[in-house]
Amino acid sequence: MTQALLTCLSHTPLKGYVDPLPEVVEEAGRVVAELGAEIEAFDPELIFLFAPDHYNGFFLDTMPQLCIGTAAESVGDYMTSAGTLPVPREIAEACAAHVVDRDIDLAVSYRMQVDHGFAQPLEELTGRLDRYPVIPLFINSVAPPVISFRRARQFGEAVGEFARRLDKRVLFIGSGGLSHNPPVPQMATATPEVAERLIAGRNPSAEARAARQQRTIDAATGFAGGASHLHPLNPRWDEDFMANLASQDWAALDGYGNEAITEAAGASAHEVKTWVAANAAMNAATGGHYVACARYYRAIPEWIAGFAALTGVSV
């Protein structure tokens, strides 16, 4: 019988670059350490990791809405490690076949590149990239058009159905959000040079990556200081969203509209679709017998994030 654990956690590339007060860093660190200890005690045999990308592995030459990796490499952006993720290819292929059989249009990558959206939760929650076998599941969250909450739920359900067959201890991770709007360029307003990077910007030089990261750091410094045009964080929206997840109110979640998400919580808040998918996977894997709980929330301007954690256990 499959045993399942759920961990949803915000990621931020700004840790260690633009930090809030030390006591806030310590508080958030304690939460992450607690989640890591729970995962270690559970000792998963397989992780299903739902995460976005930030134009590091997926580009507009062909942007899938959903993609599973049968092999994956971390690009090592910000303070995350570069290296190979231990993806069990045959299981990933079987998962892809099941998801497609459920009428989900899923792309498959045999050479997936992932960034801090995938690498940071793996390293922070398990200690390193390769601690446990992992199946990387990408959800486009930055390049319009983007899928709905409903479709993210259906994707997660299909993955959870597959996981339920495995007779393994499985961990579902949702990585992203909550409300935030870092300076991610948009094709509609991009200069020709930036547009080319959005279309085909794979494997930039070390200098180009450093310059890009510095722009994000500078934006966070301005945002934390109140001198920024970026969309403000929205704690009320974040907490209402987590309450809907904790209560498994799928009808309310399906009702979230993309335009309303962007307006209320910022363009990058679409990353919370990874949380929706991970919760739906947990629901399907346990036959609905799980309890979810919001574990932490704080709006942290220095990290340009409504920073949060939510977990779930089967009952």
Tab-separated table of C-alpha atoms in Angstrom:
chain	number	residue	atom	x	y	z
A	1	MET	CA	0.000	0.000	0.000
A	2	THR	CA	1.311	3.442	-0.898
A	3	GLN	CA	2.168	5.712	2.014
A	4	ALA	CA	2.236	9.412	1.223
A	5	LEU	CA	3.506	12.664	2.672
A	6	LEU	CA	2.920	16.194	1.355
A	7	THR	CA	5.215	19.207	1.710
A	8	CYS	CA	4.549	22.555	0.046
A	9	LEU	CA	7.164	25.262	0.503
A	10	SER	CA	7.910	28.669	-0.960
A	11	HIS	CA	11.245	29.056	-2.675
A	12	THR	CA	13.211	32.251	-3.113
A	13	PRO	CA	16.501	32.867	-4.897
A	14	LEU	CA	17.223	35.812	-2.600
A	15	LYS	CA	18.169	33.900	0.551
A	16	GLY	CA	21.645	34.936	1.533
A	17	TYR	CA	21.613	37.889	-0.869
A	18	VAL	CA	18.891	40.175	0.522
A	19	ASP	CA	17.792	38.879	3.904
A	20	PRO	CA	15.252	40.173	6.431
A	21	LEU	CA	16.146	40.624	10.098
A	22	PRO	CA	18.187	37.727	11.535
A	23	GLU	CA	15.308	36.588	13.713
A	24	VAL	CA	13.085	36.239	10.636
A	25	VAL	CA	15.762	34.251	8.797
A	26	GLU	CA	16.089	32.017	11.865
A	27	GLU	CA	12.318	31.606	12.167
A	28	ALA	CA	11.930	30.535	8.544
A	29	GLY	CA	14.982	28.301	8.874
A	30	ARG	CA	13.465	26.509	11.862
A	31	VAL	CA	10.341	25.736	9.873
A	32	VAL	CA	12.338	24.346	6.951
A	33	ALA	CA	14.431	22.257	9.375
A	34	GLU	CA	11.268	20.850	10.968
A	35	LEU	CA	9.904	19.864	7.575
A	36	GLY	CA	13.232	18.283	6.667
A	37	ALA	CA	13.212	16.244	9.890
A	38	GLU	CA	9.708	15.000	9.106
A	39	ILE	CA	10.790	13.955	5.629
A	40	GLU	CA	13.853	12.179	6.996
A	41	ALA	CA	11.671	10.273	9.472
A	42	PHE	CA	9.269	9.335	6.667
A	43	ASP	CA	12.215	8.250	4.495
A	44	PRO	CA	10.529	8.489	1.085
A	45	GLU	CA	11.359	5.951	-1.557
A	46	LEU	CA	10.337	8.392	-4.304
A	47	ILE	CA	9.671	12.129	-4.564
A	48	PHE	CA	7.247	13.709	-7.014
A	49	LEU	CA	8.385	17.331	-7.243
A	50	PHE	CA	6.047	19.900	-8.807
A	51	ALA	CA	7.912	23.136	-9.545
A	52	PRO	CA	8.159	26.038	-12.006
A	53	ASP	CA	11.040	27.448	-14.003
A	54	HIS	CA	12.230	31.033	-14.409
A	55	TYR	CA	13.582	31.009	-17.980
A	56	ASN	CA	16.527	28.830	-17.035
A	57	GLY	CA	15.458	25.494	-18.495
A	58	PHE	CA	12.257	26.239	-20.435
A	59	PHE	CA	12.029	28.924	-23.107
A	60	LEU	CA	9.636	30.370	-25.635
A	61	ASP	CA	11.074	28.494	-28.588
A	62	THR	CA	8.694	25.809	-27.304
A	63	MET	CA	7.051	26.400	-23.917
A	64	PRO	CA	5.096	23.406	-22.596
A	65	GLN	CA	2.434	23.989	-19.981
A	66	LEU	CA	3.294	20.702	-18.258
A	67	CYS	CA	6.402	18.562	-18.574
A	68	ILE	CA	7.852	15.491	-16.869
A	69	GLY	CA	11.555	14.852	-16.829
A	70	THR	CA	12.884	11.342	-17.385
A	71	ALA	CA	16.340	12.819	-16.743
A	72	ALA	CA	17.226	16.209	-15.295
A	73	GLU	CA	20.140	18.502	-14.498
A	74	SER	CA	20.169	21.454	-12.127
A	75	VAL	CA	21.711	24.567	-13.675
A	76	GLY	CA	23.026	25.741	-10.288
A	77	ASP	CA	21.608	29.262	-10.222
A	78	TYR	CA	21.855	31.512	-7.198
A	79	MET	CA	23.125	29.379	-4.298
A	80	THR	CA	21.784	26.027	-5.475
A	81	SER	CA	23.997	23.197	-6.645
A	82	ALA	CA	24.546	22.192	-10.234
A	83	GLY	CA	24.290	18.502	-10.916
A	84	THR	CA	22.220	15.504	-11.868
A	85	LEU	CA	18.897	14.687	-10.259
A	86	PRO	CA	18.445	10.942	-9.640
A	87	VAL	CA	15.406	10.405	-11.867
A	88	PRO	CA	14.227	6.778	-12.203
A	89	ARG	CA	13.658	6.786	-15.952
A	90	GLU	CA	11.333	3.796	-16.238
A	91	ILE	CA	9.049	5.054	-13.469
A	92	ALA	CA	8.987	8.540	-15.001
A	93	GLU	CA	8.106	7.073	-18.404
A	94	ALA	CA	5.310	5.001	-16.868
A	95	CYS	CA	4.022	8.057	-15.012
A	96	ALA	CA	3.995	10.048	-18.253
A	97	ALA	CA	2.054	7.305	-20.018
A	98	HIS	CA	-0.543	7.241	-17.239
A	99	VAL	CA	-0.951	11.027	-17.222
A	100	VAL	CA	-1.420	11.121	-20.999
A	101	ASP	CA	-3.927	8.261	-20.738
A	102	ARG	CA	-5.895	10.540	-18.410
A	103	ASP	CA	-6.204	13.055	-21.273
A	104	ILE	CA	-3.576	15.447	-19.905
A	105	ASP	CA	-1.386	16.905	-22.667
A	106	LEU	CA	2.008	16.345	-21.082
A	107	ALA	CA	5.412	17.023	-22.606
A	108	VAL	CA	8.291	14.648	-21.869
A	109	SER	CA	11.910	15.721	-21.568
A	110	TYR	CA	14.861	13.361	-21.649
A	111	ARG	CA	17.198	16.293	-20.963
A	112	MET	CA	15.315	18.572	-18.579
A	113	GLN	CA	17.150	21.547	-17.141
A	114	VAL	CA	15.834	22.802	-13.808
A	115	ASP	CA	16.683	25.828	-11.702
A	116	HIS	CA	16.335	26.901	-8.067
A	117	GLY	CA	12.588	26.227	-8.181
A	118	PHE	CA	13.436	22.521	-8.151
A	119	ALA	CA	16.876	22.510	-6.567
A	120	GLN	CA	16.233	24.694	-3.529
A	121	PRO	CA	13.483	22.541	-1.984
A	122	LEU	CA	15.467	19.382	-2.631
A	123	GLU	CA	18.566	20.784	-0.961
A	124	GLU	CA	16.786	22.497	1.904
A	125	LEU	CA	14.402	19.637	2.695
A	126	THR	CA	16.633	16.620	2.038
A	127	GLY	CA	20.155	18.009	2.300
A	128	ARG	CA	21.227	17.538	-1.302
A	129	LEU	CA	19.989	17.068	-4.862
A	130	ASP	CA	20.463	13.310	-4.960
A	131	ARG	CA	19.303	12.095	-1.538
A	132	TYR	CA	16.194	10.366	-2.902
A	133	PRO	CA	14.923	9.316	-6.336
A	134	VAL	CA	12.869	12.188	-7.741
A	135	ILE	CA	10.489	12.723	-10.626
A	136	PRO	CA	10.560	16.391	-11.736
A	137	LEU	CA	7.185	17.778	-12.825
A	138	PHE	CA	7.264	21.228	-14.424
A	139	ILE	CA	4.301	23.612	-14.471
A	140	ASN	CA	4.672	26.754	-16.574
A	141	SER	CA	4.062	29.684	-14.245
A	142	VAL	CA	5.687	32.694	-15.924
A	143	ALA	CA	5.013	32.599	-19.674
A	144	PRO	CA	1.458	33.508	-20.766
A	145	PRO	CA	-0.777	31.789	-21.546
A	146	VAL	CA	-0.784	29.651	-18.403
A	147	ILE	CA	-3.056	26.822	-17.349
A	148	SER	CA	-5.869	27.146	-14.828
A	149	PHE	CA	-6.003	25.932	-11.246
A	150	ARG	CA	-8.471	23.318	-12.482
A	151	ARG	CA	-5.979	21.915	-14.967
A	152	ALA	CA	-3.212	21.915	-12.352
A	153	ARG	CA	-5.539	19.932	-10.085
A	154	GLN	CA	-6.296	17.429	-12.842
A	155	PHE	CA	-2.576	17.029	-13.559
A	156	GLY	CA	-1.868	16.389	-9.890
A	157	GLU	CA	-4.724	13.903	-9.643
A	158	ALA	CA	-3.329	11.895	-12.558
A	159	VAL	CA	0.132	11.811	-10.979
A	160	GLY	CA	-1.366	10.801	-7.621
A	161	GLU	CA	-3.331	7.983	-9.229
A	162	PHE	CA	-0.104	6.673	-10.704
A	163	ALA	CA	1.734	6.999	-7.387
A	164	ARG	CA	-0.995	5.041	-5.616
A	165	ARG	CA	-0.136	1.985	-7.727
A	166	LEU	CA	3.512	1.907	-6.739
A	167	ASP	CA	3.386	0.438	-3.242
A	168	LYS	CA	6.069	2.879	-2.140
A	169	ARG	CA	6.530	5.639	0.403
A	170	VAL	CA	6.039	8.719	-1.776
A	171	LEU	CA	6.586	12.374	-1.020
A	172	PHE	CA	4.766	15.054	-2.979
A	173	ILE	CA	6.470	18.460	-2.979
A	174	GLY	CA	4.946	21.689	-4.277
A	175	SER	CA	7.547	24.431	-4.752
A	176	GLY	CA	6.670	28.075	-5.333
A	177	GLY	CA	4.821	31.236	-4.456
A	178	LEU	CA	2.960	32.570	-2.775
A	179	SER	CA	2.111	36.175	-3.734
A	180	HIS	CA	5.078	37.754	-5.452
A	181	ASN	CA	6.057	39.571	-8.588
A	182	PRO	CA	9.826	39.645	-9.135
A	183	PRO	CA	11.186	41.350	-12.245
A	184	VAL	CA	10.579	38.522	-14.705
A	185	PRO	CA	10.493	40.012	-18.229
A	186	GLN	CA	7.415	39.487	-20.387
A	187	MET	CA	7.463	38.864	-24.114
A	188	ALA	CA	4.811	41.506	-24.724
A	189	THR	CA	7.074	44.303	-23.481
A	190	ALA	CA	10.548	42.852	-24.063
A	191	THR	CA	13.240	44.577	-26.087
A	192	PRO	CA	14.603	42.525	-29.013
A	193	GLU	CA	17.619	41.509	-26.935
A	194	VAL	CA	15.511	40.372	-23.974
A	195	ALA	CA	13.023	38.662	-26.290
A	196	GLU	CA	15.821	36.571	-27.754
A	197	ARG	CA	16.848	35.507	-24.247
A	198	LEU	CA	13.259	34.512	-23.472
A	199	ILE	CA	13.071	32.500	-26.684
A	200	ALA	CA	16.464	30.782	-26.640
A	201	GLY	CA	18.479	31.750	-23.573
A	202	ARG	CA	19.782	28.332	-22.546
A	203	ASN	CA	23.184	27.930	-20.939
A	204	PRO	CA	24.175	31.592	-20.568
A	205	SER	CA	27.742	32.560	-19.801
A	206	ALA	CA	28.757	32.926	-16.180
A	207	GLU	CA	28.881	36.688	-16.701
A	208	ALA	CA	25.387	36.824	-18.189
A	209	ARG	CA	23.948	34.705	-15.376
A	210	ALA	CA	25.667	36.857	-12.752
A	211	ALA	CA	24.291	40.030	-14.337
A	212	ARG	CA	20.784	38.589	-14.394
A	213	GLN	CA	21.014	37.547	-10.767
A	214	GLN	CA	22.299	40.990	-9.791
A	215	ARG	CA	19.254	42.606	-11.407
A	216	THR	CA	17.011	40.452	-9.225
A	217	ILE	CA	19.045	41.278	-6.115
A	218	ASP	CA	18.848	44.996	-6.894
A	219	ALA	CA	15.084	44.712	-7.406
A	220	ALA	CA	14.679	42.984	-4.035
A	221	THR	CA	16.722	45.671	-2.306
A	222	GLY	CA	14.480	48.352	-3.776
A	223	PHE	CA	11.304	46.412	-3.000
A	224	ALA	CA	12.287	45.896	0.640
A	225	GLY	CA	13.107	49.576	0.924
A	226	GLY	CA	9.755	50.648	-0.471
A	227	ALA	CA	11.202	52.112	-3.672
A	228	SER	CA	9.762	49.749	-6.252
A	229	HIS	CA	7.010	49.473	-8.847
A	230	LEU	CA	6.679	45.731	-8.249
A	231	HIS	CA	3.296	44.340	-7.219
A	232	PRO	CA	2.974	44.324	-3.411
A	233	LEU	CA	2.731	41.099	-1.453
A	234	ASN	CA	-0.799	40.115	-0.472
A	235	PRO	CA	-0.952	38.270	2.865
A	236	ARG	CA	-4.762	38.104	2.826
A	237	TRP	CA	-4.784	36.375	-0.559
A	238	ASP	CA	-2.006	34.006	0.517
A	239	GLU	CA	-3.764	32.978	3.724
A	240	ASP	CA	-7.122	32.506	1.983
A	241	PHE	CA	-5.429	30.314	-0.628
A	242	MET	CA	-3.774	28.148	2.031
A	243	ALA	CA	-7.082	27.858	3.891
A	244	ASN	CA	-8.741	26.543	0.723
A	245	LEU	CA	-5.973	23.965	0.344
A	246	ALA	CA	-6.096	22.920	3.990
A	247	SER	CA	-9.860	22.414	3.787
A	248	GLN	CA	-9.545	20.636	0.411
A	249	ASP	CA	-12.081	23.035	-1.086
A	250	TRP	CA	-11.527	21.964	-4.666
A	251	ALA	CA	-14.519	23.896	-5.979
A	252	ALA	CA	-13.150	27.154	-4.556
A	253	LEU	CA	-9.692	26.411	-5.956
A	254	ASP	CA	-11.085	25.571	-9.394
A	255	GLY	CA	-12.811	28.959	-9.328
A	256	TYR	CA	-9.606	30.996	-9.201
A	257	GLY	CA	-9.218	32.895	-12.469
A	258	ASN	CA	-5.814	33.625	-13.968
A	259	GLU	CA	-6.416	37.336	-14.434
A	260	ALA	CA	-7.655	37.644	-10.873
A	261	ILE	CA	-4.583	35.800	-9.553
A	262	THR	CA	-2.247	38.182	-11.348
A	263	GLU	CA	-4.174	41.257	-10.225
A	264	ALA	CA	-4.408	40.230	-6.581
A	265	ALA	CA	-1.124	38.422	-5.982
A	266	GLY	CA	1.297	39.244	-8.801
A	267	ALA	CA	2.299	37.596	-12.059
A	268	SER	CA	4.548	35.016	-10.398
A	269	ALA	CA	1.839	33.915	-7.954
A	270	HIS	CA	0.862	31.403	-10.642
A	271	GLU	CA	3.612	29.263	-9.101
A	272	VAL	CA	1.046	28.232	-6.472
A	273	LYS	CA	-0.347	25.878	-9.110
A	274	THR	CA	2.452	23.575	-8.003
A	275	TRP	CA	0.810	23.527	-4.550
A	276	VAL	CA	-2.574	22.783	-6.103
A	277	ALA	CA	-1.098	19.920	-8.122
A	278	ALA	CA	0.804	18.485	-5.160
A	279	ASN	CA	-2.292	18.571	-2.953
A	280	ALA	CA	-4.396	16.979	-5.682
A	281	ALA	CA	-1.745	14.260	-6.070
A	282	MET	CA	-1.835	13.640	-2.325
A	283	ASN	CA	-5.629	13.472	-2.450
A	284	ALA	CA	-5.599	10.918	-5.251
A	285	ALA	CA	-2.777	8.834	-3.770
A	286	THR	CA	-4.563	8.534	-0.413
A	287	GLY	CA	-8.087	8.192	-1.742
A	288	GLY	CA	-8.952	11.497	-0.095
A	289	HIS	CA	-7.755	10.330	3.310
A	290	TYR	CA	-5.281	13.020	4.243
A	291	VAL	CA	-5.152	16.057	6.469
A	292	ALA	CA	-3.391	19.231	5.345
A	293	CYS	CA	-2.232	21.995	7.648
A	294	ALA	CA	-0.744	25.467	7.039
A	295	ARG	CA	2.522	25.393	8.952
A	296	TYR	CA	3.959	28.859	8.422
A	297	TYR	CA	3.337	32.189	6.788
A	298	ARG	CA	5.149	35.496	6.706
A	299	ALA	CA	5.264	38.212	4.083
A	300	ILE	CA	8.994	38.810	3.519
A	301	PRO	CA	9.670	41.772	1.201
A	302	GLU	CA	13.417	41.140	1.179
A	303	TRP	CA	12.719	37.779	-0.460
A	304	ILE	CA	9.931	39.257	-2.643
A	305	ALA	CA	7.700	36.497	-1.334
A	306	GLY	CA	4.747	35.576	0.715
A	307	PHE	CA	6.851	32.853	2.308
A	308	ALA	CA	4.869	29.838	3.489
A	309	ALA	CA	4.753	26.139	4.233
A	310	LEU	CA	1.885	23.657	4.196
A	311	THR	CA	2.065	19.942	4.910
A	312	GLY	CA	-0.200	16.933	4.674
A	313	VAL	CA	-0.279	13.433	6.135
A	314	SER	CA	-2.412	10.446	5.273
A	315	VAL	CA	-4.992	9.281	7.820
